[in-house]
Amino acid sequence: MSVLATPSVENTRSRLVVDLDAITRNYKLLQKQTPSAETSAVVKANAYGLGADAVARRLAKEGARTFFVATVEEGASVREALGDPLPDIWVLNGYRAKDRPLYIKHRLGPVLNQPGETNQFRAAPTGPCAVHIDTGMARLGYGAGDISGLLNALQNLDVSLIMSHLACAEETASTQNVRQLERFTALTNALPETRLSLSNTGGVLLGERYHFDLTRPGIGLYGATADLNADNPFEPVVSLQAPIIQLREIDAGDTVGYGATYVAHSPRLVATVAAGYADGLPRALSGAGCARIAGLRAPVLGRISMDLTIIDVTGLEQEIAKGAVPEFFGPDLYQAAALDGTLPYEILTGLSVRAERIYKGAT
Ligand SMILES: *Cc1c(COP(=O)(O)O)cnc(C)c1O
């Protein structure tokens, strides 16, 4: 086993490259699927880990007029990034009276999920509100039994939107979707006429009956869907790039990484890459996932460590000499999610702050 001269790198920090042009194309694709509805953008959890400020600014520039966040703090931050009072920003996780100054200062709208929130809001409304009704998820929202009380509570409030959320939107054949659609229609018929919203990304793909007036895609913007087995119409958006900081040749019989779980069967060229599970690479990619170098696969050898990952770069000498940097995720995001027994959502929101965010197409 011997160490080879490694092209020197100035900066060993990983970089998360977020392609805002691809996010824009995904937004337009979602818009095209729902010609009769407005397409909002869900930018909660820091735009699924990618950076809500940059994403919201770009989508607002592309014409997005409505954004959703989970918390009032996220809403304040998105409003500051937009620097524009016009786009609506709705706070999904409900209203607390103590947050009233923030709602006013940042012109945020609450999504009212239950009587307690509506009562607090009614005592001193801050502007328009949205109402969430539950149609079969039992997570947030008024239940069918609360509708008559809701009707009373909404008097004198400026309700801009009534919404619900689908439990199985990515399962196109699920009868749960039809059940929720029917409940949504029945419950909203009993409420004052206003704009309606039911669909996340999966709901958009279910077809026109699910679109109503406003759609709420999140994951599709960021290049994925919730169903790892279905066709993905969206473009990859995210790549985690990390430099090679050491290169070596190993011989047959040599072992790699913690636990010595990889044993070389033949001489290999291996590279140590400056990103590990602390950067958001799932440890489940150990011995199973791959990086890409100039688009070519470089399998992960042995266990991923906290800050480092060892990959097999046999045959990729030329690409490396030309300066190609290993990349994770990109077109392999689904594979990473499958190996980790999770969804692209969790991989994206698990990307750490250590990785410097670099935006392609930032304005
Ligand atoms: C997160 C969320 C969305 C976006 O869902 P995706 O599956 O990412 O498109 C839409 N609506 C609500 C209520 C949500 O919580």
mmCIF file of C-alpha atoms and ligand atoms in Angstrom:
data_model
loop_
_atom_site.group_PDB
_atom_site.id
_atom_site.type_symbol
_atom_site.label_atom_id
_atom_site.label_comp_id
_atom_site.label_asym_id
_atom_site.label_seq_id
_atom_site.Cartn_x
_atom_site.Cartn_y
_atom_site.Cartn_z
ATOM 1 C CA MET A 1 0.000 0.000 0.000
ATOM 2 C CA SER A 2 1.409 3.397 -0.850
ATOM 3 C CA VAL A 3 0.358 6.989 -0.795
ATOM 4 C CA LEU A 4 0.324 8.833 -4.102
ATOM 5 C CA ALA A 5 0.852 12.500 -4.782
ATOM 6 C CA THR A 6 -2.577 14.068 -4.430
ATOM 7 C CA PRO A 7 -3.598 17.227 -6.265
ATOM 8 C CA SER A 8 -3.464 19.815 -3.487
ATOM 9 C CA VAL A 9 -6.736 21.330 -2.351
ATOM 10 C CA GLU A 10 -6.928 24.682 -0.633
ATOM 11 C CA ASN A 11 -10.207 24.108 1.104
ATOM 12 C CA THR A 12 -11.260 20.808 2.643
ATOM 13 C CA ARG A 13 -14.821 21.913 3.408
ATOM 14 C CA SER A 14 -17.631 20.092 1.606
ATOM 15 C CA ARG A 15 -19.845 22.127 -0.703
ATOM 16 C CA LEU A 16 -23.522 21.674 -1.259
ATOM 17 C CA VAL A 17 -24.226 22.827 -4.771
ATOM 18 C CA VAL A 18 -27.864 23.826 -5.197
ATOM 19 C CA ASP A 19 -28.995 24.377 -8.762
ATOM 20 C CA LEU A 20 -31.539 27.201 -8.657
ATOM 21 C CA ASP A 21 -32.070 26.929 -12.413
ATOM 22 C CA ALA A 22 -33.146 23.304 -11.931
ATOM 23 C CA ILE A 23 -35.469 24.333 -9.075
ATOM 24 C CA THR A 24 -36.979 26.890 -11.431
ATOM 25 C CA ARG A 25 -37.493 24.280 -14.145
ATOM 26 C CA ASN A 26 -39.136 21.977 -11.584
ATOM 27 C CA TYR A 27 -41.386 24.851 -10.489
ATOM 28 C CA LYS A 28 -42.398 25.490 -14.093
ATOM 29 C CA LEU A 29 -43.066 21.807 -14.660
ATOM 30 C CA LEU A 30 -45.376 21.784 -11.627
ATOM 31 C CA GLN A 31 -47.069 24.939 -12.930
ATOM 32 C CA LYS A 32 -47.582 23.339 -16.325
ATOM 33 C CA GLN A 33 -49.283 20.333 -14.722
ATOM 34 C CA THR A 34 -51.813 22.599 -13.017
ATOM 35 C CA PRO A 35 -52.773 25.289 -15.516
ATOM 36 C CA SER A 36 -55.917 26.291 -13.651
ATOM 37 C CA ALA A 37 -54.267 26.624 -10.227
ATOM 38 C CA GLU A 38 -51.649 28.855 -8.648
ATOM 39 C CA THR A 39 -48.410 27.057 -7.780
ATOM 40 C CA SER A 40 -47.036 28.029 -4.387
ATOM 41 C CA ALA A 41 -43.665 26.964 -3.000
ATOM 42 C CA VAL A 42 -43.179 25.118 0.280
ATOM 43 C CA VAL A 43 -39.901 26.389 1.776
ATOM 44 C CA LYS A 44 -40.263 25.059 5.334
ATOM 45 C CA ALA A 45 -37.219 23.586 7.121
ATOM 46 C CA ASN A 46 -34.911 25.990 5.294
ATOM 47 C CA ALA A 47 -36.288 24.852 1.917
ATOM 48 C CA TYR A 48 -35.716 21.194 2.827
ATOM 49 C CA GLY A 49 -32.159 22.001 3.902
ATOM 50 C CA LEU A 50 -31.155 23.771 0.705
ATOM 51 C CA GLY A 51 -31.458 27.373 1.918
ATOM 52 C CA ALA A 52 -34.854 29.064 2.067
ATOM 53 C CA ASP A 53 -33.524 32.546 1.413
ATOM 54 C CA ALA A 54 -31.939 31.765 -1.947
ATOM 55 C CA VAL A 55 -34.765 29.453 -3.035
ATOM 56 C CA ALA A 56 -37.565 31.863 -2.093
ATOM 57 C CA ARG A 57 -35.806 34.844 -3.683
ATOM 58 C CA ARG A 58 -35.339 32.985 -6.946
ATOM 59 C CA LEU A 59 -38.885 31.578 -7.081
ATOM 60 C CA ALA A 60 -40.386 34.978 -6.241
ATOM 61 C CA LYS A 61 -38.438 36.368 -9.161
ATOM 62 C CA GLU A 62 -39.919 33.604 -11.332
ATOM 63 C CA GLY A 63 -43.405 34.656 -10.313
ATOM 64 C CA ALA A 64 -44.197 32.622 -7.187
ATOM 65 C CA ARG A 65 -46.707 34.627 -5.146
ATOM 66 C CA THR A 66 -47.321 32.276 -2.209
ATOM 67 C CA PHE A 67 -44.917 30.512 0.147
ATOM 68 C CA PHE A 68 -45.436 28.081 3.015
ATOM 69 C CA VAL A 69 -43.184 27.690 6.063
ATOM 70 C CA ALA A 70 -43.624 25.631 9.240
ATOM 71 C CA THR A 71 -42.827 28.209 11.919
ATOM 72 C CA VAL A 72 -43.166 31.932 12.426
ATOM 73 C CA GLU A 73 -39.358 32.248 12.693
ATOM 74 C CA GLU A 74 -38.970 30.621 9.287
ATOM 75 C CA GLY A 75 -41.580 33.023 7.949
ATOM 76 C CA ALA A 76 -39.745 36.059 9.331
ATOM 77 C CA SER A 77 -36.522 34.897 7.741
ATOM 78 C CA VAL A 78 -38.136 34.275 4.332
ATOM 79 C CA ARG A 79 -39.814 37.699 4.439
ATOM 80 C CA GLU A 80 -36.486 39.375 5.154
ATOM 81 C CA ALA A 81 -34.867 37.483 2.292
ATOM 82 C CA LEU A 82 -37.661 38.493 -0.086
ATOM 83 C CA GLY A 83 -37.549 42.101 1.039
ATOM 84 C CA ASP A 84 -40.940 42.484 -0.583
ATOM 85 C CA PRO A 85 -44.289 42.668 1.214
ATOM 86 C CA LEU A 86 -46.213 41.170 -1.679
ATOM 87 C CA PRO A 87 -45.801 37.391 -1.711
ATOM 88 C CA ASP A 88 -48.048 35.716 0.842
ATOM 89 C CA ILE A 89 -46.224 33.654 3.452
ATOM 90 C CA TRP A 90 -48.360 31.149 5.354
ATOM 91 C CA VAL A 91 -47.232 29.565 8.620
ATOM 92 C CA LEU A 92 -48.390 25.940 8.662
ATOM 93 C CA ASN A 93 -47.866 25.071 12.320
ATOM 94 C CA GLY A 94 -50.576 27.335 13.671
ATOM 95 C CA TYR A 95 -51.064 30.604 15.534
ATOM 96 C CA ARG A 96 -49.851 31.617 19.004
ATOM 97 C CA ALA A 97 -50.893 35.051 20.343
ATOM 98 C CA LYS A 98 -47.367 35.722 21.617
ATOM 99 C CA ASP A 99 -46.174 35.734 17.982
ATOM 100 C CA ARG A 100 -48.598 38.493 16.962
ATOM 101 C CA PRO A 101 -45.868 41.164 16.616
ATOM 102 C CA LEU A 102 -43.903 38.911 14.270
ATOM 103 C CA TYR A 103 -47.000 38.212 12.152
ATOM 104 C CA ILE A 104 -47.569 41.941 11.799
ATOM 105 C CA LYS A 105 -43.973 43.017 11.327
ATOM 106 C CA HIS A 106 -43.256 40.416 8.625
ATOM 107 C CA ARG A 107 -46.732 40.315 7.130
ATOM 108 C CA LEU A 108 -47.208 36.594 7.739
ATOM 109 C CA GLY A 109 -50.482 34.711 7.590
ATOM 110 C CA PRO A 110 -51.392 32.001 10.091
ATOM 111 C CA VAL A 111 -52.851 28.645 9.129
ATOM 112 C CA LEU A 112 -55.443 28.018 11.851
ATOM 113 C CA ASN A 113 -55.534 24.330 12.746
ATOM 114 C CA GLN A 114 -57.831 24.154 15.770
ATOM 115 C CA PRO A 115 -60.310 26.170 17.845
ATOM 116 C CA GLY A 116 -57.734 27.374 20.376
ATOM 117 C CA GLU A 117 -55.669 28.981 17.641
ATOM 118 C CA THR A 118 -58.675 30.557 15.952
ATOM 119 C CA ASN A 119 -59.830 32.011 19.273
ATOM 120 C CA GLN A 120 -56.442 33.559 19.952
ATOM 121 C CA PHE A 121 -56.354 34.972 16.445
ATOM 122 C CA ARG A 122 -59.934 36.290 16.550
ATOM 123 C CA ALA A 123 -59.165 38.244 19.697
ATOM 124 C CA ALA A 124 -56.848 40.467 17.648
ATOM 125 C CA PRO A 125 -56.583 39.494 13.983
ATOM 126 C CA THR A 126 -53.385 40.465 12.187
ATOM 127 C CA GLY A 127 -54.814 40.255 8.662
ATOM 128 C CA PRO A 128 -56.007 37.412 6.446
ATOM 129 C CA CYS A 129 -55.848 33.843 7.701
ATOM 130 C CA ALA A 130 -55.952 30.329 6.288
ATOM 131 C CA VAL A 131 -57.775 27.362 7.774
ATOM 132 C CA HIS A 132 -56.614 23.747 7.744
ATOM 133 C CA ILE A 133 -59.226 20.999 7.871
ATOM 134 C CA ASP A 134 -58.310 17.367 8.428
ATOM 135 C CA THR A 135 -59.647 14.947 5.825
ATOM 136 C CA GLY A 136 -57.938 11.729 6.884
ATOM 137 C CA MET A 137 -54.488 12.259 8.281
ATOM 138 C CA ALA A 138 -55.239 13.129 11.911
ATOM 139 C CA ARG A 139 -52.180 15.349 12.044
ATOM 140 C CA LEU A 140 -53.224 18.994 11.874
ATOM 141 C CA GLY A 141 -56.529 20.635 11.124
ATOM 142 C CA TYR A 142 -60.164 20.887 12.157
ATOM 143 C CA GLY A 143 -62.046 17.588 12.115
ATOM 144 C CA ALA A 144 -65.417 16.918 10.509
ATOM 145 C CA GLY A 145 -67.065 17.285 13.940
ATOM 146 C CA ASP A 146 -65.662 20.791 14.390
ATOM 147 C CA ILE A 147 -67.053 22.322 11.214
ATOM 148 C CA SER A 148 -70.168 23.977 12.629
ATOM 149 C CA GLY A 149 -68.111 25.599 15.387
ATOM 150 C CA LEU A 150 -65.621 26.673 12.759
ATOM 151 C CA LEU A 151 -68.329 28.291 10.683
ATOM 152 C CA ASN A 152 -69.225 30.492 13.664
ATOM 153 C CA ALA A 153 -65.620 31.209 14.539
ATOM 154 C CA LEU A 154 -64.829 32.389 11.039
ATOM 155 C CA GLN A 155 -67.451 35.144 11.066
ATOM 156 C CA ASN A 156 -65.748 38.513 10.706
ATOM 157 C CA LEU A 157 -62.430 36.916 9.819
ATOM 158 C CA ASP A 158 -60.795 37.427 6.438
ATOM 159 C CA VAL A 159 -60.282 33.808 5.335
ATOM 160 C CA SER A 160 -58.094 33.643 2.223
ATOM 161 C CA LEU A 161 -57.582 29.913 1.971
ATOM 162 C CA ILE A 162 -58.989 26.616 3.172
ATOM 163 C CA MET A 163 -56.589 23.723 2.897
ATOM 164 C CA SER A 164 -56.136 20.061 3.710
ATOM 165 C CA HIS A 165 -53.282 17.601 3.256
ATOM 166 C CA LEU A 166 -53.166 14.183 1.586
ATOM 167 C CA ALA A 167 -51.819 11.176 3.492
ATOM 168 C CA CYS A 168 -51.049 8.943 0.490
ATOM 169 C CA ALA A 169 -50.590 11.358 -2.408
ATOM 170 C CA GLU A 170 -47.638 9.430 -3.835
ATOM 171 C CA GLU A 171 -49.679 6.215 -4.004
ATOM 172 C CA THR A 172 -51.629 6.928 -7.147
ATOM 173 C CA ALA A 173 -53.920 3.921 -6.756
ATOM 174 C CA SER A 174 -54.730 4.483 -3.089
ATOM 175 C CA THR A 175 -58.433 4.807 -2.308
ATOM 176 C CA GLN A 176 -57.400 7.082 0.571
ATOM 177 C CA ASN A 177 -56.866 9.835 -2.024
ATOM 178 C CA VAL A 178 -60.413 9.556 -3.330
ATOM 179 C CA ARG A 179 -61.783 9.443 0.203
ATOM 180 C CA GLN A 180 -59.890 12.599 1.168
ATOM 181 C CA LEU A 181 -60.914 14.361 -2.045
ATOM 182 C CA GLU A 182 -64.577 13.589 -1.329
ATOM 183 C CA ARG A 183 -64.313 14.697 2.287
ATOM 184 C CA PHE A 184 -62.548 17.891 1.290
ATOM 185 C CA THR A 185 -65.260 18.713 -1.210
ATOM 186 C CA ALA A 186 -68.058 17.949 1.250
ATOM 187 C CA LEU A 187 -66.517 19.868 4.158
ATOM 188 C CA THR A 188 -65.581 22.919 2.125
ATOM 189 C CA ASN A 189 -69.110 23.048 0.667
ATOM 190 C CA ALA A 190 -70.290 23.717 4.202
ATOM 191 C CA LEU A 191 -67.858 26.606 4.664
ATOM 192 C CA PRO A 192 -67.756 30.114 3.192
ATOM 193 C CA GLU A 193 -66.583 30.163 -0.390
ATOM 194 C CA THR A 194 -62.887 30.857 -0.596
ATOM 195 C CA ARG A 195 -59.765 29.600 -2.351
ATOM 196 C CA LEU A 196 -59.030 25.918 -1.785
ATOM 197 C CA SER A 197 -55.794 23.929 -1.607
ATOM 198 C CA LEU A 198 -55.329 20.175 -1.203
ATOM 199 C CA SER A 199 -52.243 19.013 -3.049
ATOM 200 C CA ASN A 200 -48.574 18.681 -2.254
ATOM 201 C CA THR A 201 -46.208 17.397 -4.974
ATOM 202 C CA GLY A 202 -47.812 13.959 -5.024
ATOM 203 C CA GLY A 203 -51.283 15.506 -5.257
ATOM 204 C CA VAL A 204 -50.260 17.578 -8.274
ATOM 205 C CA LEU A 205 -49.296 14.356 -10.041
ATOM 206 C CA LEU A 206 -52.677 12.767 -9.171
ATOM 207 C CA GLY A 207 -54.456 14.920 -11.732
ATOM 208 C CA GLU A 208 -56.683 17.911 -12.164
ATOM 209 C CA ARG A 209 -59.430 16.981 -9.708
ATOM 210 C CA TYR A 210 -56.884 17.384 -6.923
ATOM 211 C CA HIS A 211 -55.580 20.781 -7.951
ATOM 212 C CA PHE A 212 -58.275 23.237 -6.789
ATOM 213 C CA ASP A 213 -57.070 26.885 -6.632
ATOM 214 C CA LEU A 214 -53.606 26.565 -5.143
ATOM 215 C CA THR A 215 -51.072 23.726 -5.021
ATOM 216 C CA ARG A 216 -48.359 23.348 -2.358
ATOM 217 C CA PRO A 217 -45.392 21.446 -3.779
ATOM 218 C CA GLY A 218 -42.204 21.054 -1.790
ATOM 219 C CA ILE A 219 -40.155 17.976 -2.652
ATOM 220 C CA GLY A 220 -40.823 18.230 -6.406
ATOM 221 C CA LEU A 221 -39.130 21.635 -6.464
ATOM 222 C CA TYR A 222 -36.106 20.005 -4.891
ATOM 223 C CA GLY A 223 -35.961 17.241 -7.496
ATOM 224 C CA ALA A 224 -37.722 14.240 -6.007
ATOM 225 C CA THR A 225 -41.014 12.591 -5.119
ATOM 226 C CA ALA A 226 -42.070 10.548 -2.110
ATOM 227 C CA ASP A 227 -42.228 7.302 -4.098
ATOM 228 C CA LEU A 228 -38.782 5.834 -4.743
ATOM 229 C CA ASN A 229 -40.260 3.277 -7.144
ATOM 230 C CA ALA A 230 -42.202 5.597 -9.415
ATOM 231 C CA ASP A 231 -40.884 7.613 -12.336
ATOM 232 C CA ASN A 232 -39.461 10.907 -11.164
ATOM 233 C CA PRO A 233 -40.417 13.738 -13.508
ATOM 234 C CA PHE A 234 -38.224 16.254 -11.652
ATOM 235 C CA GLU A 235 -34.649 17.284 -12.296
ATOM 236 C CA PRO A 236 -31.906 16.688 -9.695
ATOM 237 C CA VAL A 237 -31.089 19.850 -7.789
ATOM 238 C CA VAL A 238 -28.531 18.954 -5.133
ATOM 239 C CA SER A 239 -25.010 17.655 -5.207
ATOM 240 C CA LEU A 240 -22.691 17.315 -2.226
ATOM 241 C CA GLN A 241 -19.154 17.855 -3.458
ATOM 242 C CA ALA A 242 -16.059 17.130 -1.426
ATOM 243 C CA PRO A 243 -12.406 17.183 -2.407
ATOM 244 C CA ILE A 244 -10.061 14.224 -2.490
ATOM 245 C CA ILE A 245 -7.485 14.885 0.217
ATOM 246 C CA GLN A 246 -5.503 11.670 -0.063
ATOM 247 C CA LEU A 247 -4.937 9.074 -2.785
ATOM 248 C CA ARG A 248 -3.332 5.672 -2.342
ATOM 249 C CA GLU A 249 -2.843 2.333 -4.015
ATOM 250 C CA ILE A 250 -3.846 -0.702 -2.003
ATOM 251 C CA ASP A 251 -3.003 -4.322 -2.607
ATOM 252 C CA ALA A 252 -5.127 -7.437 -2.581
ATOM 253 C CA GLY A 253 -5.794 -8.286 1.065
ATOM 254 C CA ASP A 254 -5.562 -4.692 2.336
ATOM 255 C CA THR A 255 -8.514 -3.433 4.369
ATOM 256 C CA VAL A 256 -10.301 -0.095 4.277
ATOM 257 C CA GLY A 257 -11.901 2.033 6.994
ATOM 258 C CA TYR A 258 -13.286 1.459 10.505
ATOM 259 C CA GLY A 259 -14.034 -2.141 11.272
ATOM 260 C CA ALA A 260 -11.865 -3.184 8.305
ATOM 261 C CA THR A 261 -15.124 -4.183 6.611
ATOM 262 C CA TYR A 262 -13.779 -3.873 3.074
ATOM 263 C CA VAL A 263 -11.017 -6.236 1.989
ATOM 264 C CA ALA A 264 -9.527 -5.620 -1.454
ATOM 265 C CA HIS A 265 -9.619 -8.631 -3.779
ATOM 266 C CA SER A 266 -7.259 -6.964 -6.231
ATOM 267 C CA PRO A 267 -5.055 -3.869 -6.288
ATOM 268 C CA ARG A 268 -7.206 -0.724 -6.158
ATOM 269 C CA LEU A 269 -6.703 3.009 -6.357
ATOM 270 C CA VAL A 270 -8.593 4.547 -3.432
ATOM 271 C CA ALA A 271 -9.340 8.160 -2.555
ATOM 272 C CA THR A 272 -10.135 9.701 0.803
ATOM 273 C CA VAL A 273 -12.835 12.321 0.381
ATOM 274 C CA ALA A 274 -13.438 15.146 2.863
ATOM 275 C CA ALA A 275 -17.100 14.457 3.677
ATOM 276 C CA GLY A 276 -18.698 12.004 6.050
ATOM 277 C CA TYR A 277 -21.886 11.468 7.987
ATOM 278 C CA ALA A 278 -21.392 14.807 9.766
ATOM 279 C CA ASP A 279 -21.856 16.449 6.384
ATOM 280 C CA GLY A 280 -25.100 14.565 5.836
ATOM 281 C CA LEU A 281 -23.879 11.498 3.958
ATOM 282 C CA PRO A 282 -26.005 8.690 5.381
ATOM 283 C CA ARG A 283 -23.822 6.103 7.093
ATOM 284 C CA ALA A 284 -26.001 3.506 5.368
ATOM 285 C CA LEU A 285 -24.072 4.228 2.156
ATOM 286 C CA SER A 286 -21.117 2.428 3.784
ATOM 287 C CA GLY A 287 -19.940 -0.282 1.396
ATOM 288 C CA ALA A 288 -23.040 0.258 -0.744
ATOM 289 C CA GLY A 289 -23.431 3.783 -2.126
ATOM 290 C CA CYS A 290 -21.327 5.611 -4.627
ATOM 291 C CA ALA A 291 -19.913 8.992 -5.491
ATOM 292 C CA ARG A 292 -19.563 10.252 -9.065
ATOM 293 C CA ILE A 293 -16.447 11.700 -10.570
ATOM 294 C CA ALA A 294 -17.134 13.432 -13.882
ATOM 295 C CA GLY A 295 -20.366 11.421 -13.911
ATOM 296 C CA LEU A 296 -18.584 8.062 -13.462
ATOM 297 C CA ARG A 297 -19.366 5.836 -10.490
ATOM 298 C CA ALA A 298 -16.864 5.602 -7.653
ATOM 299 C CA PRO A 299 -18.163 3.079 -5.085
ATOM 300 C CA VAL A 300 -17.942 3.797 -1.355
ATOM 301 C CA LEU A 301 -15.499 1.341 0.222
ATOM 302 C CA GLY A 302 -16.003 0.281 3.831
ATOM 303 C CA ARG A 303 -17.598 2.459 6.466
ATOM 304 C CA ILE A 304 -18.323 6.137 6.093
ATOM 305 C CA SER A 305 -16.683 8.003 8.970
ATOM 306 C CA MET A 306 -17.720 11.286 10.531
ATOM 307 C CA ASP A 307 -15.673 13.580 8.325
ATOM 308 C CA LEU A 308 -14.235 11.282 5.664
ATOM 309 C CA THR A 309 -15.302 8.688 3.128
ATOM 310 C CA ILE A 310 -13.091 6.329 1.136
ATOM 311 C CA ILE A 311 -14.066 5.619 -2.467
ATOM 312 C CA ASP A 312 -12.731 3.356 -5.201
ATOM 313 C CA VAL A 313 -11.337 5.501 -7.999
ATOM 314 C CA THR A 314 -9.575 2.764 -9.942
ATOM 315 C CA GLY A 315 -9.581 3.797 -13.614
ATOM 316 C CA LEU A 316 -10.549 7.390 -12.857
ATOM 317 C CA GLU A 317 -6.984 8.759 -12.677
ATOM 318 C CA GLN A 318 -7.447 11.023 -15.673
ATOM 319 C CA GLU A 319 -10.628 12.626 -14.415
ATOM 320 C CA ILE A 320 -8.994 13.251 -11.052
ATOM 321 C CA ALA A 321 -5.875 14.701 -12.634
ATOM 322 C CA LYS A 322 -8.128 17.086 -14.546
ATOM 323 C CA GLY A 323 -9.553 18.265 -11.236
ATOM 324 C CA ALA A 324 -12.936 16.498 -11.215
ATOM 325 C CA VAL A 325 -14.373 16.524 -7.690
ATOM 326 C CA PRO A 326 -16.365 13.611 -6.209
ATOM 327 C CA GLU A 327 -20.082 14.325 -5.916
ATOM 328 C CA PHE A 328 -22.778 12.587 -3.885
ATOM 329 C CA PHE A 329 -26.565 12.624 -4.406
ATOM 330 C CA GLY A 330 -27.373 14.325 -7.725
ATOM 331 C CA PRO A 331 -28.908 11.506 -9.815
ATOM 332 C CA ASP A 332 -28.167 9.036 -6.972
ATOM 333 C CA LEU A 333 -30.401 10.711 -4.377
ATOM 334 C CA TYR A 334 -33.018 7.942 -4.665
ATOM 335 C CA GLN A 335 -30.398 5.243 -4.301
ATOM 336 C CA ALA A 336 -29.078 6.981 -1.181
ATOM 337 C CA ALA A 337 -32.588 7.224 0.276
ATOM 338 C CA ALA A 338 -33.317 3.572 -0.507
ATOM 339 C CA LEU A 339 -30.068 2.380 1.091
ATOM 340 C CA ASP A 340 -30.805 4.493 4.146
ATOM 341 C CA GLY A 341 -34.341 3.101 4.394
ATOM 342 C CA THR A 342 -35.703 6.620 4.156
ATOM 343 C CA LEU A 343 -36.974 9.257 1.741
ATOM 344 C CA PRO A 344 -35.279 12.073 -0.152
ATOM 345 C CA TYR A 345 -36.972 14.447 2.337
ATOM 346 C CA GLU A 346 -34.917 13.134 5.227
ATOM 347 C CA ILE A 347 -31.657 13.028 3.266
ATOM 348 C CA LEU A 348 -32.095 16.653 2.177
ATOM 349 C CA THR A 349 -33.104 18.004 5.584
ATOM 350 C CA GLY A 350 -30.181 16.060 7.117
ATOM 351 C CA LEU A 351 -27.552 17.911 5.068
ATOM 352 C CA SER A 352 -25.402 19.623 7.627
ATOM 353 C CA VAL A 353 -24.469 23.253 7.974
ATOM 354 C CA ARG A 354 -20.846 22.225 7.583
ATOM 355 C CA ALA A 355 -21.330 22.005 3.821
ATOM 356 C CA GLU A 356 -20.980 25.466 2.320
ATOM 357 C CA ARG A 357 -24.059 26.241 0.215
ATOM 358 C CA ILE A 358 -23.157 27.242 -3.333
ATOM 359 C CA TYR A 359 -25.963 28.413 -5.593
ATOM 360 C CA LYS A 360 -25.958 27.895 -9.329
ATOM 361 C CA GLY A 361 -28.048 30.567 -10.982
ATOM 362 C CA ALA A 362 -28.262 32.856 -7.937
ATOM 363 C CA THR A 363 -29.456 36.357 -8.687
HETATM 364 C C1 LIG B 1 -44.601 19.686 3.702
HETATM 365 C C2 LIG B 1 -45.966 19.995 3.242
HETATM 366 C C3 LIG B 1 -46.244 20.172 1.875
HETATM 367 C C4 LIG B 1 -45.238 19.852 0.790
HETATM 368 O O1 LIG B 1 -45.198 18.446 0.584
HETATM 369 P P1 LIG B 1 -44.281 17.762 -0.528
HETATM 370 O O2 LIG B 1 -44.599 16.318 -0.406
HETATM 371 O O3 LIG B 1 -42.868 18.076 -0.137
HETATM 372 O O4 LIG B 1 -44.620 18.339 -1.841
HETATM 373 C C5 LIG B 1 -47.509 20.594 1.513
HETATM 374 N N1 LIG B 1 -48.465 20.824 2.453
HETATM 375 C C6 LIG B 1 -48.233 20.633 3.768
HETATM 376 C C7 LIG B 1 -49.333 20.875 4.739
HETATM 377 C C8 LIG B 1 -46.994 20.210 4.207
HETATM 378 O O5 LIG B 1 -46.789 20.000 5.514
#
